Amino acid sequence: MSTDARARTAAYLSRFFPVHDLGDDDDIFEQGYVSSLFALQLVAFVEREFDVTVGEADMELEHFRTLRALDAFVTRKQSARAGV
């Protein structure tokens, strides 16, 4: 996982719940940290922080469930934008 992306995402999440024990594969939805309203906030954060567009087809829980999944999603979106 990209250290910078993980750190930036963890810093954002830490404003809402304790993330010091959150592992890269811990499910933030299953652990009860994320509600449907917060999920929308998380999408907005990802778009703003990483300069990507989250389209309707991207609105799958699997993209946002864990720090590792978020990092992979952002990496794919940034690579696609860059034409890599």
A tleap script that builds the chain and sets N, CA, C and O, in Angstrom:
source leaprc.protein.ff14SB
mol = sequence {
  NMET SER THR ASP ALA ARG ALA ARG THR ALA
  ALA TYR LEU SER ARG PHE PHE PRO VAL HIE
  ASP LEU GLY ASP ASP ASP ASP ILE PHE GLU
  GLN GLY TYR VAL SER SER LEU PHE ALA LEU
  GLN LEU VAL ALA PHE VAL GLU ARG GLU PHE
  ASP VAL THR VAL GLY GLU ALA ASP MET GLU
  LEU GLU HIE PHE ARG THR LEU ARG ALA LEU
  ASP ALA PHE VAL THR ARG LYS GLN SER ALA
  ARG ALA GLY CVAL
}
set mol.1.N position { 0.845 -1.182 0.000 }
set mol.1.CA position { 0.000 0.000 0.000 }
set mol.1.C position { 0.881 1.232 0.000 }
set mol.1.O position { 1.899 1.276 0.690 }
set mol.2.N position { 0.504 2.194 -0.743 }
set mol.2.CA position { 1.211 3.463 -0.781 }
set mol.2.C position { 1.177 4.103 0.602 }
set mol.2.O position { 0.105 4.347 1.154 }
set mol.3.N position { 2.343 4.369 1.153 }
set mol.3.CA position { 2.421 4.939 2.490 }
set mol.3.C position { 1.725 6.284 2.555 }
set mol.3.O position { 1.013 6.567 3.519 }
set mol.4.N position { 1.921 7.123 1.533 }
set mol.4.CA position { 1.311 8.438 1.517 }
set mol.4.C position { -0.209 8.349 1.449 }
set mol.4.O position { -0.899 9.034 2.203 }
set mol.5.N position { -0.737 7.520 0.562 }
set mol.5.CA position { -2.191 7.385 0.431 }
set mol.5.C position { -2.796 6.810 1.706 }
set mol.5.O position { -3.850 7.262 2.153 }
set mol.6.N position { -2.135 5.820 2.288 }
set mol.6.CA position { -2.638 5.232 3.523 }
set mol.6.C position { -2.632 6.274 4.635 }
set mol.6.O position { -3.606 6.399 5.378 }
set mol.7.N position { -1.550 7.013 4.747 }
set mol.7.CA position { -1.437 8.021 5.803 }
set mol.7.C position { -2.492 9.113 5.640 }
set mol.7.O position { -3.102 9.536 6.621 }
set mol.8.N position { -2.707 9.563 4.424 }
set mol.8.CA position { -3.698 10.620 4.185 }
set mol.8.C position { -5.112 10.126 4.468 }
set mol.8.O position { -5.925 10.850 5.042 }
set mol.9.N position { -5.400 8.896 4.063 }
set mol.9.CA position { -6.728 8.336 4.320 }
set mol.9.C position { -6.917 8.074 5.811 }
set mol.9.O position { -7.971 8.386 6.365 }
set mol.10.N position { -5.921 7.513 6.455 }
set mol.10.CA position { -6.010 7.258 7.903 }
set mol.10.C position { -6.165 8.561 8.676 }
set mol.10.O position { -6.916 8.614 9.649 }
set mol.11.N position { -5.468 9.606 8.259 }
set mol.11.CA position { -5.593 10.908 8.924 }
set mol.11.C position { -7.023 11.437 8.799 }
set mol.11.O position { -7.578 11.975 9.757 }
set mol.12.N position { -7.605 11.283 7.627 }
set mol.12.CA position { -8.994 11.722 7.438 }
set mol.12.C position { -9.935 10.910 8.327 }
set mol.12.O position { -10.775 11.473 9.029 }
set mol.13.N position { -9.790 9.602 8.294 }
set mol.13.CA position { -10.671 8.751 9.098 }
set mol.13.C position { -10.510 9.013 10.585 }
set mol.13.O position { -11.471 8.885 11.342 }
set mol.14.N position { -9.301 9.379 11.014 }
set mol.14.CA position { -9.053 9.603 12.442 }
set mol.14.C position { -9.823 10.793 12.992 }
set mol.14.O position { -9.959 10.931 14.208 }
set mol.15.N position { -10.318 11.638 12.132 }
set mol.15.CA position { -11.151 12.756 12.596 }
set mol.15.C position { -12.515 12.269 13.072 }
set mol.15.O position { -13.231 12.994 13.763 }
set mol.16.N position { -12.876 11.034 12.700 }
set mol.16.CA position { -14.201 10.521 13.003 }
set mol.16.C position { -14.203 9.311 13.928 }
set mol.16.O position { -15.172 9.093 14.655 }
set mol.17.N position { -13.133 8.522 13.910 }
set mol.17.CA position { -13.049 7.357 14.795 }
set mol.17.C position { -11.586 6.972 14.986 }
set mol.17.O position { -10.733 7.343 14.179 }
set mol.18.N position { -11.294 6.225 16.055 }
set mol.18.CA position { -9.903 5.870 16.334 }
set mol.18.C position { -9.358 4.887 15.290 }
set mol.18.O position { -9.918 3.809 15.091 }
set mol.19.N position { -8.276 5.265 14.636 }
set mol.19.CA position { -7.723 4.409 13.597 }
set mol.19.C position { -6.351 3.850 13.965 }
set mol.19.O position { -5.738 3.146 13.162 }
set mol.20.N position { -5.867 4.149 15.150 }
set mol.20.CA position { -4.520 3.715 15.517 }
set mol.20.C position { -4.372 2.198 15.461 }
set mol.20.O position { -3.267 1.699 15.247 }
set mol.21.N position { -5.443 1.467 15.645 }
set mol.21.CA position { -5.389 0.007 15.570 }
set mol.21.C position { -5.966 -0.537 14.270 }
set mol.21.O position { -6.147 -1.747 14.135 }
set mol.22.N position { -6.256 0.333 13.317 }
set mol.22.CA position { -6.883 -0.075 12.062 }
set mol.22.C position { -5.829 -0.633 11.113 }
set mol.22.O position { -4.896 0.068 10.722 }
set mol.23.N position { -5.988 -1.898 10.749 }
set mol.23.CA position { -5.078 -2.526 9.797 }
set mol.23.C position { -5.520 -2.258 8.371 }
set mol.23.O position { -6.646 -1.820 8.132 }
set mol.24.N position { -4.639 -2.521 7.433 }
set mol.24.CA position { -4.935 -2.261 6.028 }
set mol.24.C position { -6.135 -3.039 5.512 }
set mol.24.O position { -6.795 -2.601 4.569 }
set mol.25.N position { -6.428 -4.186 6.114 }
set mol.25.CA position { -7.528 -5.023 5.648 }
set mol.25.C position { -8.723 -5.049 6.592 }
set mol.25.O position { -9.634 -5.856 6.407 }
set mol.26.N position { -8.734 -4.180 7.601 }
set mol.26.CA position { -9.872 -4.120 8.526 }
set mol.26.C position { -11.052 -3.445 7.841 }
set mol.26.O position { -10.903 -2.385 7.233 }
set mol.27.N position { -12.206 -4.053 7.940 }
set mol.27.CA position { -13.423 -3.578 7.287 }
set mol.27.C position { -14.065 -2.474 8.133 }
set mol.27.O position { -14.611 -2.750 9.201 }
set mol.28.N position { -14.000 -1.232 7.663 }
set mol.28.CA position { -14.522 -0.108 8.445 }
set mol.28.C position { -16.052 -0.110 8.490 }
set mol.28.O position { -16.639 0.484 9.395 }
set mol.29.N position { -16.697 -0.759 7.541 }
set mol.29.CA position { -18.150 -0.870 7.567 }
set mol.29.C position { -18.568 -1.943 8.571 }
set mol.29.O position { -19.459 -1.727 9.393 }
set mol.30.N position { -17.919 -3.090 8.492 }
set mol.30.CA position { -18.235 -4.200 9.385 }
set mol.30.C position { -17.973 -3.839 10.845 }
set mol.30.O position { -18.685 -4.300 11.738 }
set mol.31.N position { -16.960 -3.021 11.087 }
set mol.31.CA position { -16.633 -2.622 12.446 }
set mol.31.C position { -17.559 -1.524 12.970 }
set mol.31.O position { -17.448 -1.111 14.125 }
set mol.32.N position { -18.458 -1.061 12.129 }
set mol.32.CA position { -19.466 -0.099 12.562 }
set mol.32.C position { -19.028 1.352 12.540 }
set mol.32.O position { -19.726 2.214 13.075 }
set mol.33.N position { -17.888 1.640 11.934 }
set mol.33.CA position { -17.408 3.016 11.888 }
set mol.33.C position { -18.121 3.858 10.842 }
set mol.33.O position { -18.207 5.078 10.980 }
set mol.34.N position { -18.630 3.219 9.802 }
set mol.34.CA position { -19.142 3.961 8.654 }
set mol.34.C position { -20.640 3.739 8.474 }
set mol.34.O position { -21.116 2.605 8.415 }
set mol.35.N position { -21.361 4.835 8.389 }
set mol.35.CA position { -22.785 4.808 8.067 }
set mol.35.C position { -22.934 5.171 6.592 }
set mol.35.O position { -21.954 5.514 5.931 }
set mol.36.N position { -24.135 5.095 6.090 }
set mol.36.CA position { -24.347 5.437 4.674 }
set mol.36.C position { -24.021 6.911 4.424 }
set mol.36.O position { -23.503 7.252 3.360 }
set mol.37.N position { -24.314 7.779 5.377 }
set mol.37.CA position { -23.994 9.200 5.219 }
set mol.37.C position { -22.480 9.402 5.205 }
set mol.37.O position { -21.959 10.160 4.386 }
set mol.38.N position { -21.780 8.728 6.106 }
set mol.38.CA position { -20.331 8.865 6.130 }
set mol.38.C position { -19.708 8.277 4.868 }
set mol.38.O position { -18.677 8.767 4.407 }
set mol.39.N position { -20.304 7.255 4.311 }
set mol.39.CA position { -19.786 6.676 3.065 }
set mol.39.C position { -19.750 7.737 1.972 }
set mol.39.O position { -18.804 7.786 1.187 }
set mol.40.N position { -20.764 8.577 1.916 }
set mol.40.CA position { -20.778 9.657 0.922 }
set mol.40.C position { -19.687 10.677 1.219 }
set mol.40.O position { -19.068 11.206 0.296 }
set mol.41.N position { -19.446 10.959 2.490 }
set mol.41.CA position { -18.360 11.855 2.869 }
set mol.41.C position { -17.014 11.263 2.456 }
set mol.41.O position { -16.124 11.982 2.003 }
set mol.42.N position { -16.874 9.960 2.616 }
set mol.42.CA position { -15.643 9.282 2.251 }
set mol.42.C position { -15.408 9.368 0.744 }
set mol.42.O position { -14.279 9.577 0.301 }
set mol.43.N position { -16.455 9.209 -0.028 }
set mol.43.CA position { -16.346 9.344 -1.489 }
set mol.43.C position { -15.900 10.765 -1.843 }
set mol.43.O position { -15.017 10.952 -2.680 }
set mol.44.N position { -16.509 11.754 -1.205 }
set mol.44.CA position { -16.136 13.150 -1.473 }
set mol.44.C position { -14.676 13.401 -1.098 }
set mol.44.O position { -13.962 14.095 -1.822 }
set mol.45.N position { -14.229 12.842 0.023 }
set mol.45.CA position { -12.834 12.973 0.425 }
set mol.45.C position { -11.910 12.384 -0.629 }
set mol.45.O position { -10.929 13.020 -1.014 }
set mol.46.N position { -12.204 11.191 -1.096 }
set mol.46.CA position { -11.362 10.511 -2.082 }
set mol.46.C position { -11.264 11.363 -3.350 }
set mol.46.O position { -10.175 11.530 -3.900 }
set mol.47.N position { -12.379 11.894 -3.809 }
set mol.47.CA position { -12.368 12.725 -5.015 }
set mol.47.C position { -11.515 13.976 -4.813 }
set mol.47.O position { -10.697 14.328 -5.664 }
set mol.48.N position { -11.714 14.628 -3.695 }
set mol.48.CA position { -11.018 15.887 -3.411 }
set mol.48.C position { -9.530 15.657 -3.126 }
set mol.48.O position { -8.677 16.341 -3.691 }
set mol.49.N position { -9.232 14.726 -2.279 }
set mol.49.CA position { -7.859 14.503 -1.814 }
set mol.49.C position { -6.954 13.912 -2.886 }
set mol.49.O position { -5.771 14.245 -2.959 }
set mol.50.N position { -7.509 13.037 -3.716 }
set mol.50.CA position { -6.682 12.322 -4.692 }
set mol.50.C position { -6.958 12.743 -6.128 }
set mol.50.O position { -6.421 12.161 -7.071 }
set mol.51.N position { -7.801 13.759 -6.287 }
set mol.51.CA position { -8.098 14.319 -7.607 }
set mol.51.C position { -8.552 13.252 -8.591 }
set mol.51.O position { -8.030 13.148 -9.701 }
set mol.52.N position { -9.527 12.469 -8.171 }
set mol.52.CA position { -10.135 11.461 -9.037 }
set mol.52.C position { -11.642 11.684 -9.057 }
set mol.52.O position { -12.202 12.329 -8.171 }
set mol.53.N position { -12.278 11.144 -10.073 }
set mol.53.CA position { -13.731 11.200 -10.158 }
set mol.53.C position { -14.279 9.818 -9.840 }
set mol.53.O position { -13.874 8.821 -10.438 }
set mol.54.N position { -15.201 9.774 -8.896 }
set mol.54.CA position { -15.858 8.519 -8.536 }
set mol.54.C position { -17.200 8.519 -9.257 }
set mol.54.O position { -18.132 9.225 -8.871 }
set mol.55.N position { -17.276 7.716 -10.304 }
set mol.55.CA position { -18.492 7.650 -11.098 }
set mol.55.C position { -19.505 6.696 -10.494 }
set mol.55.O position { -19.224 5.994 -9.523 }
set mol.56.N position { -20.676 6.685 -11.082 }
set mol.56.CA position { -21.750 5.808 -10.608 }
set mol.56.C position { -21.314 4.340 -10.617 }
set mol.56.O position { -21.636 3.590 -9.696 }
set mol.57.N position { -20.591 3.940 -11.644 }
set mol.57.CA position { -20.127 2.554 -11.733 }
set mol.57.C position { -19.094 2.222 -10.657 }
set mol.57.O position { -18.882 1.051 -10.341 }
set mol.58.N position { -18.452 3.244 -10.096 }
set mol.58.CA position { -17.443 3.046 -9.050 }
set mol.58.C position { -18.041 2.923 -7.652 }
set mol.58.O position { -17.335 2.589 -6.701 }
set mol.59.N position { -19.320 3.188 -7.528 }
set mol.59.CA position { -19.960 3.234 -6.211 }
set mol.59.C position { -20.251 1.829 -5.688 }
set mol.59.O position { -21.398 1.454 -5.446 }
set mol.60.N position { -19.172 1.073 -5.523 }
set mol.60.CA position { -19.275 -0.270 -4.969 }
set mol.60.C position { -18.602 -0.277 -3.609 }
set mol.60.O position { -17.506 0.260 -3.445 }
set mol.61.N position { -19.246 -0.875 -2.658 }
set mol.61.CA position { -18.739 -0.925 -1.295 }
set mol.61.C position { -17.331 -1.496 -1.239 }
set mol.61.O position { -16.520 -1.063 -0.420 }
set mol.62.N position { -17.035 -2.452 -2.089 }
set mol.62.CA position { -15.729 -3.100 -2.069 }
set mol.62.C position { -14.579 -2.127 -2.295 }
set mol.62.O position { -13.465 -2.388 -1.840 }
set mol.63.N position { -14.816 -1.023 -2.979 }
set mol.63.CA position { -13.768 -0.028 -3.227 }
set mol.63.C position { -13.424 0.771 -1.975 }
set mol.63.O position { -12.337 1.343 -1.887 }
set mol.64.N position { -14.326 0.815 -1.020 }
set mol.64.CA position { -14.191 1.719 0.127 }
set mol.64.C position { -14.137 1.001 1.471 }
set mol.64.O position { -14.030 1.649 2.512 }
set mol.65.N position { -14.208 -0.298 1.462 }
set mol.65.CA position { -14.347 -1.095 2.680 }
set mol.65.C position { -13.114 -1.085 3.583 }
set mol.65.O position { -13.251 -1.096 4.806 }
set mol.66.N position { -11.914 -1.064 3.003 }
set mol.66.CA position { -10.674 -1.142 3.780 }
set mol.66.C position { -9.668 -0.112 3.261 }
set mol.66.O position { -9.824 0.423 2.163 }
set mol.67.N position { -8.647 0.154 4.056 }
set mol.67.CA position { -7.585 1.050 3.598 }
set mol.67.C position { -6.903 0.490 2.355 }
set mol.67.O position { -6.579 1.246 1.439 }
set mol.68.N position { -6.683 -0.814 2.310 }
set mol.68.CA position { -6.046 -1.432 1.147 }
set mol.68.C position { -6.938 -1.285 -0.099 }
set mol.68.O position { -6.442 -0.965 -1.179 }
set mol.69.N position { -8.221 -1.512 0.046 }
set mol.69.CA position { -9.143 -1.393 -1.090 }
set mol.69.C position { -9.212 0.052 -1.580 }
set mol.69.O position { -9.235 0.301 -2.785 }
set mol.70.N position { -9.245 0.992 -0.659 }
set mol.70.CA position { -9.262 2.407 -1.037 }
set mol.70.C position { -8.001 2.784 -1.790 }
set mol.70.O position { -8.062 3.485 -2.800 }
set mol.71.N position { -6.862 2.325 -1.304 }
set mol.71.CA position { -5.597 2.626 -1.957 }
set mol.71.C position { -5.565 2.045 -3.371 }
set mol.71.O position { -5.150 2.723 -4.311 }
set mol.72.N position { -5.996 0.808 -3.521 }
set mol.72.CA position { -6.018 0.168 -4.835 }
set mol.72.C position { -6.961 0.906 -5.779 }
set mol.72.O position { -6.644 1.098 -6.953 }
set mol.73.N position { -8.110 1.314 -5.273 }
set mol.73.CA position { -9.080 2.042 -6.081 }
set mol.73.C position { -8.496 3.374 -6.564 }
set mol.73.O position { -8.585 3.708 -7.745 }
set mol.74.N position { -7.904 4.121 -5.645 }
set mol.74.CA position { -7.309 5.409 -5.999 }
set mol.74.C position { -6.181 5.220 -7.005 }
set mol.74.O position { -6.070 5.985 -7.963 }
set mol.75.N position { -5.355 4.224 -6.799 }
set mol.75.CA position { -4.250 3.950 -7.720 }
set mol.75.C position { -4.773 3.648 -9.123 }
set mol.75.O position { -4.238 4.155 -10.108 }
set mol.76.N position { -5.821 2.821 -9.214 }
set mol.76.CA position { -6.421 2.504 -10.525 }
set mol.76.C position { -6.974 3.763 -11.191 }
set mol.76.O position { -6.756 3.991 -12.380 }
set mol.77.N position { -7.688 4.572 -10.416 }
set mol.77.CA position { -8.295 5.780 -10.982 }
set mol.77.C position { -7.231 6.770 -11.451 }
set mol.77.O position { -7.363 7.367 -12.519 }
set mol.78.N position { -6.183 6.943 -10.659 }
set mol.78.CA position { -5.129 7.866 -11.045 }
set mol.78.C position { -4.360 7.349 -12.267 }
set mol.78.O position { -3.984 8.127 -13.143 }
set mol.79.N position { -4.131 6.055 -12.319 }
set mol.79.CA position { -3.437 5.454 -13.467 }
set mol.79.C position { -4.265 5.608 -14.738 }
set mol.79.O position { -3.725 5.919 -15.800 }
set mol.80.N position { -5.567 5.392 -14.631 }
set mol.80.CA position { -6.457 5.519 -15.795 }
set mol.80.C position { -6.465 6.969 -16.284 }
set mol.80.O position { -6.463 7.224 -17.488 }
set mol.81.N position { -6.473 7.897 -15.359 }
set mol.81.CA position { -6.488 9.325 -15.721 }
set mol.81.C position { -5.185 9.705 -16.427 }
set mol.81.O position { -5.180 10.510 -17.358 }
set mol.82.N position { -4.080 9.109 -15.963 }
set mol.82.CA position { -2.767 9.420 -16.526 }
set mol.82.C position { -2.508 8.649 -17.832 }
set mol.82.O position { -1.526 8.903 -18.529 }
set mol.83.N position { -3.409 7.702 -18.148 }
set mol.83.CA position { -3.250 6.924 -19.358 }
set mol.83.C position { -2.213 5.831 -19.248 }
set mol.83.O position { -1.653 5.375 -20.245 }
set mol.84.N position { -1.966 5.416 -18.012 }
set mol.84.CA position { -0.966 4.356 -17.785 }
set mol.84.C position { -1.579 2.999 -17.981 }
set mol.84.O position { -0.896 1.986 -17.833 }
savepdb mol mol.pdb
quit
